[in-house]
Short mmCIF file of C-alpha atoms in Angstrom, two decimals:
data_model
loop_
_atom_site.label_atom_id
_atom_site.label_comp_id
_atom_site.label_asym_id
_atom_site.label_seq_id
_atom_site.Cartn_x
_atom_site.Cartn_y
_atom_site.Cartn_z
CA UNK A 74 0.16 0.32 -0.11
CA UNK A 75 1.35 3.90 -1.10
CA UNK A 76 1.92 5.26 2.04
CA UNK A 77 0.43 8.59 0.21
CA UNK A 78 -2.28 6.11 0.42
CA UNK A 79 -5.35 8.24 2.29
CA UNK A 80 -6.02 5.93 5.04
CA UNK A 81 -6.89 8.28 8.35
CA UNK A 82 -8.76 9.42 6.13
CA UNK A 83 -10.83 6.42 6.72
CA UNK A 84 -13.64 5.76 8.33
CA UNK A 85 -13.98 3.99 11.66
CA UNK A 86 -16.18 0.63 9.70
CA UNK A 87 -13.58 1.23 6.30
CA UNK A 88 -10.05 0.84 8.85
CA UNK A 89 -11.06 -2.26 10.67
CA UNK A 90 -11.19 -4.17 7.17
CA UNK A 91 -7.69 -3.18 6.84
CA UNK A 92 -5.03 -5.62 6.90
CA UNK A 93 -2.73 -4.29 10.12
CA UNK A 94 0.43 -5.18 7.47
CA UNK A 95 -0.75 -2.82 5.48
CA UNK A 96 -0.31 0.06 7.96
CA UNK A 97 1.55 2.93 6.94
CA UNK A 98 2.98 3.85 9.92
CA UNK A 99 6.79 3.70 11.34
CA UNK A 100 8.00 4.89 15.21
CA UNK A 101 10.22 7.05 13.88
CA UNK A 102 8.27 10.81 13.93
CA UNK A 103 5.62 8.84 16.30
CA UNK A 104 4.61 10.13 19.78
CA UNK A 105 7.48 7.23 20.55
CA UNK A 106 10.10 8.03 20.20
CA UNK A 107 10.50 11.11 22.02
CA UNK A 108 9.17 7.74 25.14
CA UNK A 109 11.75 5.52 24.22
CA UNK A 110 14.85 7.85 23.21
CA UNK A 111 14.25 8.09 27.47
CA UNK A 112 14.09 5.30 28.24
CA UNK A 113 17.74 4.57 26.78
CA UNK A 114 18.89 8.27 28.32
CA UNK A 115 17.28 6.90 31.84
CA UNK A 116 19.69 3.35 31.23
CA UNK A 117 22.44 5.23 29.92
CA UNK A 118 22.20 7.31 33.70
CA UNK A 119 22.38 3.68 35.05
CA UNK A 120 25.74 3.08 33.30
CA UNK A 121 23.70 0.21 32.16
CA UNK A 122 25.65 -1.07 27.95
CA UNK A 123 22.55 -2.80 26.45
CA UNK A 124 19.38 -0.54 25.11
CA UNK A 125 16.97 -3.10 23.91
CA UNK A 126 15.88 -2.95 20.42
CA UNK A 127 12.01 -1.91 19.66
CA UNK A 128 9.09 -2.82 16.97
CA UNK A 129 5.58 -2.66 16.57
CA UNK A 130 2.85 -5.45 16.64
CA UNK A 131 -0.33 -6.14 18.21
CA UNK A 132 0.39 -6.03 21.49
CA UNK A 133 3.34 -4.37 24.39
CA UNK A 134 5.86 -7.61 25.56
CA UNK A 135 8.79 -8.53 25.35
CA UNK A 136 9.57 -11.69 23.95
CA UNK A 137 11.39 -15.13 25.56
CA UNK A 138 14.43 -15.35 24.53
CA UNK A 139 14.61 -11.92 22.45
CA UNK A 140 15.68 -9.14 24.82
CA UNK A 141 13.74 -6.32 22.72
CA UNK A 142 10.42 -4.34 23.58
CA UNK A 143 7.84 -5.70 21.08
CA UNK A 144 4.91 -1.95 21.17
CA UNK A 145 1.34 -1.90 20.09
CA UNK A 146 1.22 -0.89 16.66
CA UNK A 147 -1.74 1.90 17.75
CA UNK A 148 0.47 4.00 19.72
CA UNK A 149 2.39 4.20 16.12
CA UNK A 150 -0.40 6.63 15.26
CA UNK A 151 -3.37 9.61 16.08
CA UNK A 152 -5.49 7.89 13.91
CA UNK A 153 -5.26 4.12 14.90
CA UNK A 154 -5.26 6.12 18.72
CA UNK A 155 -8.38 7.22 18.38
CA UNK A 156 -8.97 3.51 17.39
CA UNK A 157 -7.58 1.79 19.47
CA UNK A 158 -9.52 4.01 22.82
CA UNK A 159 -13.51 3.75 20.39
CA UNK A 160 -12.99 -0.05 20.20
CA UNK A 161 -11.38 -0.56 23.69
CA UNK A 162 -12.32 2.26 25.81
CA UNK A 163 -8.93 3.45 26.68
CA UNK A 164 -4.85 3.35 25.46
CA UNK A 165 -3.01 1.44 27.59
CA UNK A 166 0.56 3.93 27.07
CA UNK A 167 -2.01 6.18 25.83
CA UNK A 168 -0.20 9.33 27.92
CA UNK A 169 3.60 10.11 28.34
CA UNK A 170 3.39 9.36 31.48
CA UNK A 171 1.18 5.55 31.31
CA UNK A 172 4.07 4.81 27.60
CA UNK A 173 7.04 5.32 29.77
CA UNK A 174 5.66 3.20 33.39
CA UNK A 175 5.00 -0.40 30.72
CA UNK A 176 8.22 1.02 28.98
CA UNK A 177 10.27 0.87 31.46
CA UNK A 178 8.69 -2.56 32.99
CA UNK A 179 9.32 -4.56 29.39
CA UNK A 180 12.63 -3.20 29.50
CA UNK A 181 13.46 -5.10 33.13
CA UNK A 182 12.05 -8.15 30.85
CA UNK A 183 14.90 -7.16 28.08
CA UNK A 184 17.01 -6.69 30.11
CA UNK A 185 16.41 -9.84 32.43
CA UNK A 186 16.56 -12.03 29.26
CA UNK A 187 20.00 -10.51 27.75
CA UNK A 188 21.92 -10.63 31.08
CA UNK A 189 19.97 -14.04 31.19
CA UNK A 190 19.85 -12.94 35.82
CA UNK A 191 16.65 -15.53 36.08
CA UNK A 192 19.51 -18.16 36.86
CA UNK A 193 21.22 -16.45 39.49
CA UNK A 194 20.45 -18.22 42.75
CA UNK A 195 19.73 -15.06 44.62
CA UNK A 196 16.84 -13.88 41.84
CA UNK A 197 14.79 -17.07 42.64
CA UNK A 198 15.25 -17.06 46.17
CA UNK A 199 13.52 -13.39 46.30
CA UNK A 200 11.38 -13.65 43.12
CA UNK A 201 10.62 -17.10 42.67
CA UNK A 202 11.53 -19.64 39.18
CA UNK A 203 11.22 -17.89 36.21
CA UNK A 204 10.78 -21.91 34.91
CA UNK A 205 7.26 -21.62 36.73
CA UNK A 206 4.31 -21.32 33.90
CA UNK A 207 2.47 -18.52 33.70
CA UNK A 208 -1.07 -18.74 34.60
CA UNK A 209 -4.02 -17.42 33.18
CA UNK A 210 -5.55 -16.87 36.19
CA UNK A 211 -4.15 -14.67 39.66
CA UNK A 212 -5.79 -13.52 42.47
CA UNK A 213 -3.87 -10.68 43.68
CA UNK A 214 -3.49 -9.74 47.21
CA UNK A 215 -3.61 -5.75 47.52
CA UNK A 216 -2.28 -5.83 51.19
CA UNK A 217 0.83 -7.33 50.48
CA UNK A 218 3.36 -5.54 50.55
CA UNK A 219 6.26 -7.91 49.03
CA UNK A 220 5.37 -6.69 45.66
CA UNK A 221 6.58 -2.87 44.19
CA UNK A 222 3.11 -1.21 42.96
CA UNK A 223 3.98 0.16 39.41
CA UNK A 224 1.58 -1.49 36.84
CA UNK A 225 -2.00 -1.63 38.05
CA UNK A 226 -3.51 -4.52 39.17
CA UNK A 227 -1.14 -5.55 41.03
CA UNK A 228 0.83 -6.42 37.93
CA UNK A 229 4.07 -7.94 40.35
CA UNK A 230 2.48 -10.42 41.64
CA UNK A 231 0.73 -12.69 38.80
CA UNK A 232 4.87 -14.00 38.23
CA UNK A 233 7.65 -13.69 38.96
CA UNK A 234 9.05 -12.40 35.85
CA UNK A 235 6.51 -9.36 36.47
CA UNK A 236 7.79 -9.39 40.31
CA UNK A 237 11.61 -9.04 38.72
CA UNK A 238 10.23 -6.35 35.40
CA UNK A 239 8.49 -4.25 37.72
CA UNK A 240 10.60 -4.44 40.84
CA UNK A 241 13.27 -3.15 37.99
CA UNK A 242 10.55 -0.49 37.13
CA UNK A 243 10.26 1.16 39.91
CA UNK A 244 14.54 1.27 40.58
CA UNK A 245 14.90 2.50 36.93
CA UNK A 246 12.24 5.75 37.73
CA UNK A 247 14.54 8.43 38.34
CA UNK A 248 13.01 10.14 41.32
CA UNK A 249 11.61 6.85 42.34
CA UNK A 250 12.61 7.45 46.08
CA UNK A 251 12.37 3.80 46.53
CA UNK A 252 14.56 3.60 49.28
CA UNK A 253 11.92 5.84 51.39
CA UNK A 254 9.03 5.01 50.22
CA UNK A 255 8.98 1.03 50.48
CA UNK A 256 10.47 1.31 54.01
CA UNK A 257 10.04 -1.65 55.68
CA UNK A 258 8.34 -3.68 53.23
CA UNK A 259 9.92 -7.33 52.36
CA UNK A 260 10.06 -5.68 49.06
CA UNK A 261 12.69 -3.40 50.27
CA UNK A 262 15.04 -6.65 49.91
CA UNK A 263 15.01 -7.12 45.99
CA UNK A 264 14.92 -3.55 45.18
CA UNK A 265 18.46 -3.09 47.30
CA UNK A 266 19.46 -7.15 45.32
CA UNK A 267 18.45 -5.24 41.92
CA UNK A 268 20.94 -1.82 43.05
CA UNK A 269 23.55 -4.33 43.75
CA UNK A 270 22.73 -6.08 40.39
CA UNK A 271 22.81 -3.21 37.93
CA UNK A 272 25.31 -1.87 39.59
CA UNK A 273 27.89 -4.93 38.77
CA UNK A 274 26.66 -4.97 35.14
CA UNK A 275 27.40 -0.41 34.10
CA UNK A 276 29.80 -0.91 31.47
CA UNK A 277 29.04 -4.59 30.84
CA UNK A 278 27.47 -6.11 27.52
CA UNK A 279 25.09 -8.64 27.20
CA UNK A 280 25.35 -12.31 27.10
CA UNK A 281 22.33 -12.67 24.95
CA UNK A 282 22.91 -10.13 21.97
CA UNK A 283 19.72 -11.62 20.01
CA UNK A 284 18.77 -9.16 17.70
CA UNK A 285 15.25 -10.97 15.67
CA UNK A 286 11.24 -9.51 16.42
CA UNK A 287 9.06 -11.08 17.43
CA UNK A 288 5.56 -10.63 16.01
CA UNK A 289 5.88 -8.12 13.63
CA UNK A 290 3.44 -5.59 11.86
CA UNK A 291 5.28 -7.45 8.94
CA UNK A 292 3.93 -10.56 10.00
CA UNK A 293 0.69 -9.57 11.48
CA UNK A 294 -1.94 -10.81 8.21
CA UNK A 295 -5.09 -10.46 10.40
CA UNK A 296 -7.55 -7.33 9.76
CA UNK A 297 -8.10 -4.90 12.99
CA UNK A 298 -11.71 -5.86 12.88
CA UNK A 299 -10.06 -8.89 13.96
CA UNK A 300 -7.90 -8.08 16.68
CA UNK A 301 -10.16 -6.20 17.97
CA UNK A 302 -12.94 -9.27 17.93
CA UNK A 303 -10.06 -10.94 19.38
CA UNK A 304 -9.04 -8.60 22.11
CA UNK A 305 -12.30 -8.45 22.95
CA UNK A 306 -12.61 -11.96 24.17
CA UNK A 307 -9.80 -11.73 26.24
CA UNK A 308 -11.51 -8.29 28.35
CA UNK A 309 -15.28 -10.56 28.63
CA UNK A 310 -15.36 -12.75 32.03
CA UNK A 311 -18.41 -14.98 33.23
CA UNK A 312 -19.59 -13.87 36.50
CA UNK A 313 -22.72 -14.88 38.35
CA UNK A 314 -23.06 -11.86 40.27
CA UNK A 315 -26.60 -11.15 41.67
CA UNK A 316 -27.23 -7.02 41.48
CA UNK A 317 -30.66 -7.12 43.18
CA UNK A 318 -29.68 -6.85 46.75
CA UNK A 319 -26.49 -4.13 46.06
CA UNK A 320 -29.52 -2.33 43.44
CA UNK A 321 -32.81 -2.09 45.43
CA UNK A 322 -29.71 -0.41 48.20
CA UNK A 323 -29.15 2.28 45.60
CA UNK A 324 -32.81 2.94 43.47
CA UNK A 325 -36.25 1.88 43.85
CA UNK A 326 -38.60 0.09 42.75
CA UNK A 327 -41.40 1.95 45.09
CA UNK A 328 -44.89 2.76 42.53
CA UNK A 329 -44.39 5.76 44.65
CA UNK A 330 -40.78 6.90 42.28
CA UNK A 331 -42.18 6.10 39.02
CA UNK A 332 -42.16 9.21 37.74
CA UNK A 333 -38.32 10.00 38.82
CA UNK A 334 -35.49 8.88 36.34
CA UNK A 335 -35.18 5.61 35.75
CA UNK A 336 -32.10 3.79 37.19
CA UNK A 337 -30.80 2.43 33.41
CA UNK A 338 -31.12 6.04 32.63
CA UNK A 339 -28.94 7.17 36.29
CA UNK A 340 -26.50 4.56 35.10
CA UNK A 341 -26.16 5.24 31.08
CA UNK A 342 -25.71 9.23 32.08
CA UNK A 343 -22.31 8.12 34.24
CA UNK A 344 -21.19 5.45 33.06
CA UNK A 345 -18.49 6.91 31.23
CA UNK A 346 -17.32 8.85 34.16
CA UNK A 347 -17.33 5.74 37.14
CA UNK A 348 -15.81 4.03 34.82
CA UNK A 349 -12.89 5.53 34.81
CA UNK A 350 -12.64 6.04 38.65
CA UNK A 351 -12.75 2.86 39.43
CA UNK A 352 -10.03 1.76 36.67
CA UNK A 353 -7.66 3.78 38.33
CA UNK A 354 -8.28 2.90 41.45
CA UNK A 355 -8.44 -1.07 40.56
CA UNK A 356 -6.37 -1.77 37.14
CA UNK A 357 -8.86 -3.48 35.98
CA UNK A 358 -9.39 -2.48 32.29
CA UNK A 359 -12.43 -0.40 31.34
CA UNK A 360 -13.28 -2.89 29.28
CA UNK A 361 -13.66 -5.04 31.76
CA UNK A 362 -15.78 -2.58 33.22
CA UNK A 363 -18.00 -1.26 30.86
CA UNK A 364 -18.91 -4.33 31.10
CA UNK A 365 -20.50 -4.91 35.30
CA UNK A 366 -21.71 -2.06 34.04
CA UNK A 367 -23.97 -2.95 31.27
CA UNK A 368 -25.26 -5.66 33.27
CA UNK A 369 -26.07 -3.91 36.11
CA UNK A 370 -27.85 -1.17 32.93
CA UNK A 371 -29.86 -4.34 32.08
CA UNK A 372 -30.42 -4.71 35.77
CA UNK A 373 -32.10 -1.98 36.89
CA UNK A 374 -34.35 -2.11 33.06
CA UNK A 375 -35.79 -6.01 34.16
CA UNK A 376 -36.31 -4.66 38.56
CA UNK A 377 -37.98 -1.27 36.83
CA UNK A 378 -35.89 0.85 39.34
CA UNK A 379 -36.23 3.73 39.32
CA UNK A 380 -33.36 6.88 40.65
CA UNK A 381 -35.11 8.22 44.88
CA UNK A 382 -32.26 9.67 45.85
CA UNK A 383 -29.88 12.78 45.64
CA UNK A 384 -27.75 12.86 42.05
CA UNK A 385 -24.15 13.05 44.10
CA UNK A 386 -25.37 10.56 47.11
CA UNK A 387 -26.30 7.75 44.60
CA UNK A 388 -23.43 8.42 42.18
CA UNK A 389 -20.96 7.98 45.38
CA UNK A 390 -22.85 4.88 45.86
CA UNK A 391 -23.18 3.62 42.56
CA UNK A 392 -19.31 4.16 42.61
CA UNK A 393 -18.79 1.36 45.75
CA UNK A 394 -21.35 -1.05 44.65
CA UNK A 395 -19.61 -0.77 40.96
CA UNK A 396 -16.20 -1.35 42.94
CA UNK A 397 -16.94 -4.26 45.04
CA UNK A 398 -18.25 -6.31 41.32
CA UNK A 399 -15.20 -4.99 40.31
CA UNK A 400 -12.57 -6.11 43.19
CA UNK A 401 -14.94 -9.96 42.42
CA UNK A 402 -13.80 -9.67 39.63
CA UNK A 403 -10.38 -9.53 39.84
CA UNK A 404 -10.31 -12.09 43.38
CA UNK A 405 -12.39 -13.81 40.73
CA UNK A 406 -8.88 -14.79 38.91
CA UNK A 407 -9.31 -12.01 36.68
CA UNK A 408 -7.26 -12.65 33.45
CA UNK A 409 -4.82 -10.52 32.78
CA UNK A 410 -2.05 -10.76 29.55
CA UNK A 411 1.31 -10.62 29.98
CA UNK A 412 3.47 -8.00 29.06
#
């Protein structure tokens, strides 16, 4: 496809029928370029000579045995970021802060692979076995102090490799003040280990210098429509939630309130606002939260519930119930794709 083709002017429906490999996009000159340069600068400032190579792919990941970073294609163009938000309700890595946060995490994976750090005895003692199978689901313990807090949803608890990458990211982040922030936490031992380990690695060359690109843009022959269908399926869940008791506490089925706004209409009105707030507080993807909200809306219709309290109080109660339901999803084994 010609680079002169005005693909970015296509409607969403037309754009969804394009193959990902036909998108004329690249990292150079995009939103991503300055953030990658910033990552390299941060590594340089710590004396780390190794710089993970990067490429565009479907999702964020650092492959096994390849010390590099795959970055989702949608971050390479504003039109694709707009489509991502429309399809998934949020853009993972779409802000300066979040993009750098994920890049630091992925750099931890890449550095682990480059220097084969997971073979070290102390690594295994502190983080666990890298060879441990990745779970399809994990049930985080939000109050645990054995793990750092970096990416949402207590992601360090997903797997020993994620624990290492998250701990490295906290260590690498400028002005993170990790010694003070994690004082008294068992997680501090992991941070101190990485601090010592990176001092030893400063100026050395990696053992694994592979520059392979796994699942690069050119290999993605499927359409954007197919990509988003698969992606949405990953964030759907089967949750036998019973909302009736909670919904009846927020809203009313008393005939006296039949002239008031319907509960379903109220939830639709505050849907975007409460979805974003609960996502920020729980780390659960907005698409999953929206799934819970839709179930609540459908049930309100069936129960013919109405708003019986002032707007702010009703919204506050909705926020509490939604957070509880989303945390139930999280603790039942929320499916997170490893990064």
